[in-house]
């Protein structure tokens, strides 16, 4: 290997030093004036002048903090924090972490090292804007989120593109999902494409679509599948009472859904009744599809043509574990028909499952949306969330059993899985929901659909 002549190296260092000195007042005006200001003050006004200046600045900041705490926090506290995090966490560890993570080529060649352009802090996370090296892609970072999170001691890392050559890495400073979330308020208006379900790790609300899709929730026993089902039903309550949405529930364990039975237009707990319910849903769906054919291409939920959500707890009980082959076959056929044809005519299946392996549930690909709660094995992550989900940081098999309700989901329009926590709807909440929205109160009774 040919050594770079020392004269070139020294010239380059001098150039970089000069460039940093010239640019520093523009890039870091607050830091530079904090450092230079006292020196200039002492030079012209002496130590007394400096003491007076410090006292006046302190008083000014105190008044700012007292009168306008929000702007003080965002303009002073979070900016100071960002400068500190840039210097102490990211700049200091940047090169080693990127090289070890396989995102930079070598320790020597700076031009092959993606550059930090900016660090900003919000209340809960750091956002690091990075200029990519030409010839690399945002996906290279997306596939290294676990290493990046670990390297910068964050609970997770989320990557989003920004323009053609930049990415933003978002590192939460603390885990917002560590504490359980109480049941969310019942919304005044129901948006079937964005039902409030819980919280995302970036502090934003997690909303889930039901209209135009089917959702499969997978997790080991105790992972919180019941919370997903009940949070969705809770978010639907106003639409249940005005009749534009109906929930048909199948509860093989007779535990999960029986508590709020009066909220359901149909309810089944035995296998025979469950298959009957699924086949009735298929009949209704096909009748509606025949009516729409040639007249209407999309479904709008109304009391006359309601959006039907078939809630199916422990789907494997019907498709895999039931001893009667005929029941298994009929259930599988009905679920396959509903999931493959129901989306556009206002039928949705919201199913829960413990074991996602193919021999247990070979219909999982018919569910466009999936929620991966705590899983048993690493290999199950990709089975649920799709190929490369684990490489992109969806470590559902590592979710702590002490935080039930934490899950990974893929949000619309983004391939990157996001960690969420679903709100916990307690038995008392369900009882209150049934009392307030059950048939004798808000919920419309439906002719021919007696609550079973
Ligand atoms: N979102 C949540 N937040 C906090 N705690 C939760 C949450 N969801 C569930 N839990 C706790 O975990 C327990 C088990 O939850 P849940 O019954 O929903 O699990 P599951 O996945 O449905 O299990 P199974 O497969 O056995 O039915 C609940 O009794 C509750 O104590
Ligand atoms: Mg359950």
mmCIF file of C-alpha atoms in Angstrom, residues 18-207:
data_model
loop_
_atom_site.group_PDB
_atom_site.id
_atom_site.type_symbol
_atom_site.label_atom_id
_atom_site.label_comp_id
_atom_site.label_asym_id
_atom_site.label_seq_id
_atom_site.Cartn_x
_atom_site.Cartn_y
_atom_site.Cartn_z
ATOM 1 C CA UNK A 18 -9.183 26.622 9.627
ATOM 2 C CA UNK A 19 -12.489 25.599 8.082
ATOM 3 C CA UNK A 20 -13.877 24.570 11.492
ATOM 4 C CA UNK A 21 -12.771 27.873 13.039
ATOM 5 C CA UNK A 22 -14.353 29.941 10.259
ATOM 6 C CA UNK A 23 -17.609 27.989 10.179
ATOM 7 C CA UNK A 24 -18.052 27.474 13.935
ATOM 8 C CA UNK A 25 -19.706 30.887 14.674
ATOM 9 C CA UNK A 26 -22.283 30.147 11.951
ATOM 10 C CA UNK A 27 -22.902 26.522 12.818
ATOM 11 C CA UNK A 28 -22.826 26.851 16.623
ATOM 12 C CA UNK A 29 -23.545 30.541 17.377
ATOM 13 C CA UNK A 30 -24.780 29.939 20.930
ATOM 14 C CA UNK A 31 -21.888 27.686 21.924
ATOM 15 C CA UNK A 32 -19.288 30.026 20.392
ATOM 16 C CA UNK A 33 -20.735 33.155 22.024
ATOM 17 C CA UNK A 34 -20.941 31.330 25.384
ATOM 18 C CA UNK A 35 -17.235 30.545 25.117
ATOM 19 C CA UNK A 36 -16.002 33.783 23.550
ATOM 20 C CA UNK A 37 -18.382 36.208 25.316
ATOM 21 C CA UNK A 38 -16.809 35.915 28.811
ATOM 22 C CA UNK A 39 -13.283 36.355 27.422
ATOM 23 C CA UNK A 40 -14.284 39.519 25.533
ATOM 24 C CA UNK A 41 -16.197 40.853 28.571
ATOM 25 C CA UNK A 42 -13.249 40.323 30.930
ATOM 26 C CA UNK A 43 -10.931 41.970 28.413
ATOM 27 C CA UNK A 44 -13.024 45.149 28.070
ATOM 28 C CA UNK A 45 -15.008 45.363 31.349
ATOM 29 C CA UNK A 46 -12.942 43.383 33.836
ATOM 30 C CA UNK A 47 -14.094 40.677 36.259
ATOM 31 C CA UNK A 48 -16.817 42.840 37.774
ATOM 32 C CA UNK A 49 -18.277 43.334 34.294
ATOM 33 C CA UNK A 50 -18.246 39.568 33.792
ATOM 34 C CA UNK A 51 -20.032 38.970 37.128
ATOM 35 C CA UNK A 52 -22.641 41.585 36.208
ATOM 36 C CA UNK A 53 -23.073 40.034 32.730
ATOM 37 C CA UNK A 54 -23.543 36.528 34.201
ATOM 38 C CA UNK A 55 -26.068 37.830 36.751
ATOM 39 C CA UNK A 56 -28.043 39.706 34.073
ATOM 40 C CA UNK A 57 -28.038 36.737 31.676
ATOM 41 C CA UNK A 58 -29.110 34.410 34.496
ATOM 42 C CA UNK A 59 -31.953 36.751 35.462
ATOM 43 C CA UNK A 60 -33.029 37.058 31.814
ATOM 44 C CA UNK A 61 -33.105 33.287 31.406
ATOM 45 C CA UNK A 62 -34.971 32.952 34.701
ATOM 46 C CA UNK A 63 -37.685 35.380 33.563
ATOM 47 C CA UNK A 64 -37.917 33.603 30.215
ATOM 48 C CA UNK A 65 -38.292 30.222 31.941
ATOM 49 C CA UNK A 66 -40.866 31.622 34.386
ATOM 50 C CA UNK A 67 -43.033 33.515 31.867
ATOM 51 C CA UNK A 68 -42.718 31.354 28.743
ATOM 52 C CA UNK A 69 -41.723 27.869 29.940
ATOM 53 C CA UNK A 70 -42.659 26.126 26.666
ATOM 54 C CA UNK A 71 -40.552 28.319 24.408
ATOM 55 C CA UNK A 72 -37.734 28.256 26.979
ATOM 56 C CA UNK A 73 -37.802 24.488 26.923
ATOM 57 C CA UNK A 74 -37.805 24.153 23.139
ATOM 58 C CA UNK A 75 -35.350 26.994 22.391
ATOM 59 C CA UNK A 76 -32.939 26.639 25.279
ATOM 60 C CA UNK A 77 -33.210 23.314 27.069
ATOM 61 C CA UNK A 78 -33.763 21.044 24.064
ATOM 62 C CA UNK A 79 -31.175 22.878 21.959
ATOM 63 C CA UNK A 80 -28.573 22.673 24.695
ATOM 64 C CA UNK A 81 -29.435 19.004 25.072
ATOM 65 C CA UNK A 82 -29.075 18.487 21.310
ATOM 66 C CA UNK A 83 -25.633 20.122 21.312
ATOM 67 C CA UNK A 84 -24.563 17.950 24.210
ATOM 68 C CA UNK A 85 -25.948 14.743 22.645
ATOM 69 C CA UNK A 86 -24.305 15.598 19.307
ATOM 70 C CA UNK A 87 -20.955 16.059 20.990
ATOM 71 C CA UNK A 88 -20.980 13.410 23.692
ATOM 72 C CA UNK A 89 -23.013 10.586 22.173
ATOM 73 C CA UNK A 90 -23.138 10.768 18.399
ATOM 74 C CA UNK A 91 -19.964 12.521 17.275
ATOM 75 C CA UNK A 92 -17.840 10.646 19.790
ATOM 76 C CA UNK A 93 -19.126 7.170 18.929
ATOM 77 C CA UNK A 94 -20.160 7.753 15.321
ATOM 78 C CA UNK A 95 -17.256 6.286 13.417
ATOM 79 C CA UNK A 96 -16.654 3.206 15.595
ATOM 80 C CA UNK A 97 -20.349 2.320 15.718
ATOM 81 C CA UNK A 98 -20.796 2.715 11.960
ATOM 82 C CA UNK A 99 -17.681 0.754 11.109
ATOM 83 C CA UNK A 100 -18.551 -2.112 13.461
ATOM 84 C CA UNK A 101 -22.165 -2.098 12.198
ATOM 85 C CA UNK A 102 -20.853 -2.443 8.652
ATOM 86 C CA UNK A 103 -22.132 0.940 7.495
ATOM 87 C CA UNK A 104 -18.719 2.499 6.863
ATOM 88 C CA UNK A 105 -15.795 1.043 5.031
ATOM 89 C CA UNK A 106 -12.744 1.735 7.140
ATOM 90 C CA UNK A 107 -11.382 3.703 10.076
ATOM 91 C CA UNK A 108 -9.237 5.904 7.832
ATOM 92 C CA UNK A 109 -11.250 7.095 4.881
ATOM 93 C CA UNK A 110 -13.554 9.894 6.043
ATOM 94 C CA UNK A 111 -15.071 10.331 2.609
ATOM 95 C CA UNK A 112 -16.608 6.868 2.976
ATOM 96 C CA UNK A 113 -18.135 7.714 6.339
ATOM 97 C CA UNK A 114 -21.759 8.973 6.312
ATOM 98 C CA UNK A 115 -21.705 12.432 7.930
ATOM 99 C CA UNK A 116 -23.911 13.724 10.743
ATOM 100 C CA UNK A 117 -25.571 16.884 9.448
ATOM 101 C CA UNK A 118 -27.679 17.808 12.424
ATOM 102 C CA UNK A 119 -28.891 16.540 15.782
ATOM 103 C CA UNK A 120 -32.172 17.784 17.215
ATOM 104 C CA UNK A 121 -33.963 16.707 20.368
ATOM 105 C CA UNK A 122 -37.647 16.413 21.089
ATOM 106 C CA UNK A 123 -39.105 15.646 24.505
ATOM 107 C CA UNK A 124 -38.637 11.962 24.055
ATOM 108 C CA UNK A 125 -36.098 11.289 21.284
ATOM 109 C CA UNK A 126 -33.008 12.416 19.373
ATOM 110 C CA UNK A 127 -33.200 12.869 15.607
ATOM 111 C CA UNK A 128 -29.895 12.528 13.805
ATOM 112 C CA UNK A 129 -29.867 13.704 10.215
ATOM 113 C CA UNK A 130 -27.246 11.875 8.199
ATOM 114 C CA UNK A 131 -25.822 12.519 4.737
ATOM 115 C CA UNK A 132 -25.394 9.177 2.994
ATOM 116 C CA UNK A 133 -22.244 8.276 1.121
ATOM 117 C CA UNK A 134 -22.926 8.211 -2.626
ATOM 118 C CA UNK A 135 -23.734 4.675 -3.725
ATOM 119 C CA UNK A 136 -25.438 3.655 -0.491
ATOM 120 C CA UNK A 137 -29.156 3.521 0.219
ATOM 121 C CA UNK A 138 -31.428 4.239 3.212
ATOM 122 C CA UNK A 139 -32.146 0.494 3.322
ATOM 123 C CA UNK A 140 -28.542 -0.091 4.462
ATOM 124 C CA UNK A 141 -29.378 1.835 7.635
ATOM 125 C CA UNK A 142 -32.826 0.229 7.963
ATOM 126 C CA UNK A 143 -31.172 -3.176 8.037
ATOM 127 C CA UNK A 144 -28.829 -2.140 10.851
ATOM 128 C CA UNK A 145 -31.290 -0.576 13.280
ATOM 129 C CA UNK A 146 -30.551 -3.098 16.007
ATOM 130 C CA UNK A 147 -26.794 -2.408 15.844
ATOM 131 C CA UNK A 148 -27.359 1.356 15.729
ATOM 132 C CA UNK A 149 -29.735 1.329 18.693
ATOM 133 C CA UNK A 150 -27.295 -0.769 20.666
ATOM 134 C CA UNK A 151 -24.318 1.341 19.600
ATOM 135 C CA UNK A 152 -25.897 4.569 20.833
ATOM 136 C CA UNK A 153 -27.529 2.980 23.911
ATOM 137 C CA UNK A 154 -31.093 3.658 22.763
ATOM 138 C CA UNK A 155 -34.075 1.307 23.180
ATOM 139 C CA UNK A 156 -34.646 1.349 19.399
ATOM 140 C CA UNK A 157 -33.815 3.146 16.181
ATOM 141 C CA UNK A 158 -36.150 4.233 13.420
ATOM 142 C CA UNK A 159 -34.960 5.270 9.976
ATOM 143 C CA UNK A 160 -36.785 7.584 7.604
ATOM 144 C CA UNK A 161 -35.648 9.027 4.306
ATOM 145 C CA UNK A 162 -35.267 12.783 3.829
ATOM 146 C CA UNK A 163 -34.606 13.921 0.305
ATOM 147 C CA UNK A 164 -32.438 11.993 -2.102
ATOM 148 C CA UNK A 165 -29.304 11.658 0.033
ATOM 149 C CA UNK A 166 -30.248 12.105 3.670
ATOM 150 C CA UNK A 167 -31.782 9.828 6.258
ATOM 151 C CA UNK A 168 -33.018 10.670 9.735
ATOM 152 C CA UNK A 169 -32.252 8.257 12.549
ATOM 153 C CA UNK A 170 -34.619 8.565 15.463
ATOM 154 C CA UNK A 171 -33.323 7.300 18.811
ATOM 155 C CA UNK A 172 -35.774 7.387 21.751
ATOM 156 C CA UNK A 173 -33.997 8.549 24.921
ATOM 157 C CA UNK A 174 -36.346 6.581 27.124
ATOM 158 C CA UNK A 175 -38.931 3.948 26.532
ATOM 159 C CA UNK A 176 -42.333 5.615 26.358
ATOM 160 C CA UNK A 177 -43.994 2.225 26.223
ATOM 161 C CA UNK A 178 -42.686 0.968 29.550
ATOM 162 C CA UNK A 179 -45.808 1.978 31.480
ATOM 163 C CA UNK A 180 -49.226 0.433 30.769
ATOM 164 C CA UNK A 181 -51.767 2.593 29.035
ATOM 165 C CA UNK A 182 -55.312 2.886 30.355
ATOM 166 C CA UNK A 183 -58.209 2.366 27.962
ATOM 167 C CA UNK A 184 -58.426 5.327 25.598
ATOM 168 C CA UNK A 185 -61.390 7.681 25.558
ATOM 169 C CA UNK A 186 -64.200 6.575 23.267
ATOM 170 C CA UNK A 187 -63.938 8.823 20.194
ATOM 171 C CA UNK A 188 -66.846 11.103 19.291
ATOM 172 C CA UNK A 189 -66.629 10.108 15.637
ATOM 173 C CA UNK A 190 -65.449 6.789 14.320
ATOM 174 C CA UNK A 191 -62.837 6.752 11.576
ATOM 175 C CA UNK A 192 -62.767 3.152 10.393
ATOM 176 C CA UNK A 193 -59.404 3.770 8.742
ATOM 177 C CA UNK A 194 -57.726 5.115 11.891
ATOM 178 C CA UNK A 195 -59.098 3.679 15.123
ATOM 179 C CA UNK A 196 -57.217 4.909 18.202
ATOM 180 C CA UNK A 197 -55.527 1.850 19.695
ATOM 181 C CA UNK A 198 -52.623 2.993 21.830
ATOM 182 C CA UNK A 199 -49.254 4.690 21.611
ATOM 183 C CA UNK A 200 -46.337 4.420 19.211
ATOM 184 C CA UNK A 201 -42.804 4.487 20.512
ATOM 185 C CA UNK A 202 -42.346 7.925 18.976
ATOM 186 C CA UNK A 203 -45.054 9.288 21.252
ATOM 187 C CA UNK A 204 -47.660 9.537 18.493
ATOM 188 C CA UNK A 205 -51.013 7.791 18.807
ATOM 189 C CA UNK A 206 -51.152 4.359 17.215
ATOM 190 C CA UNK A 207 -54.170 4.143 14.935
#
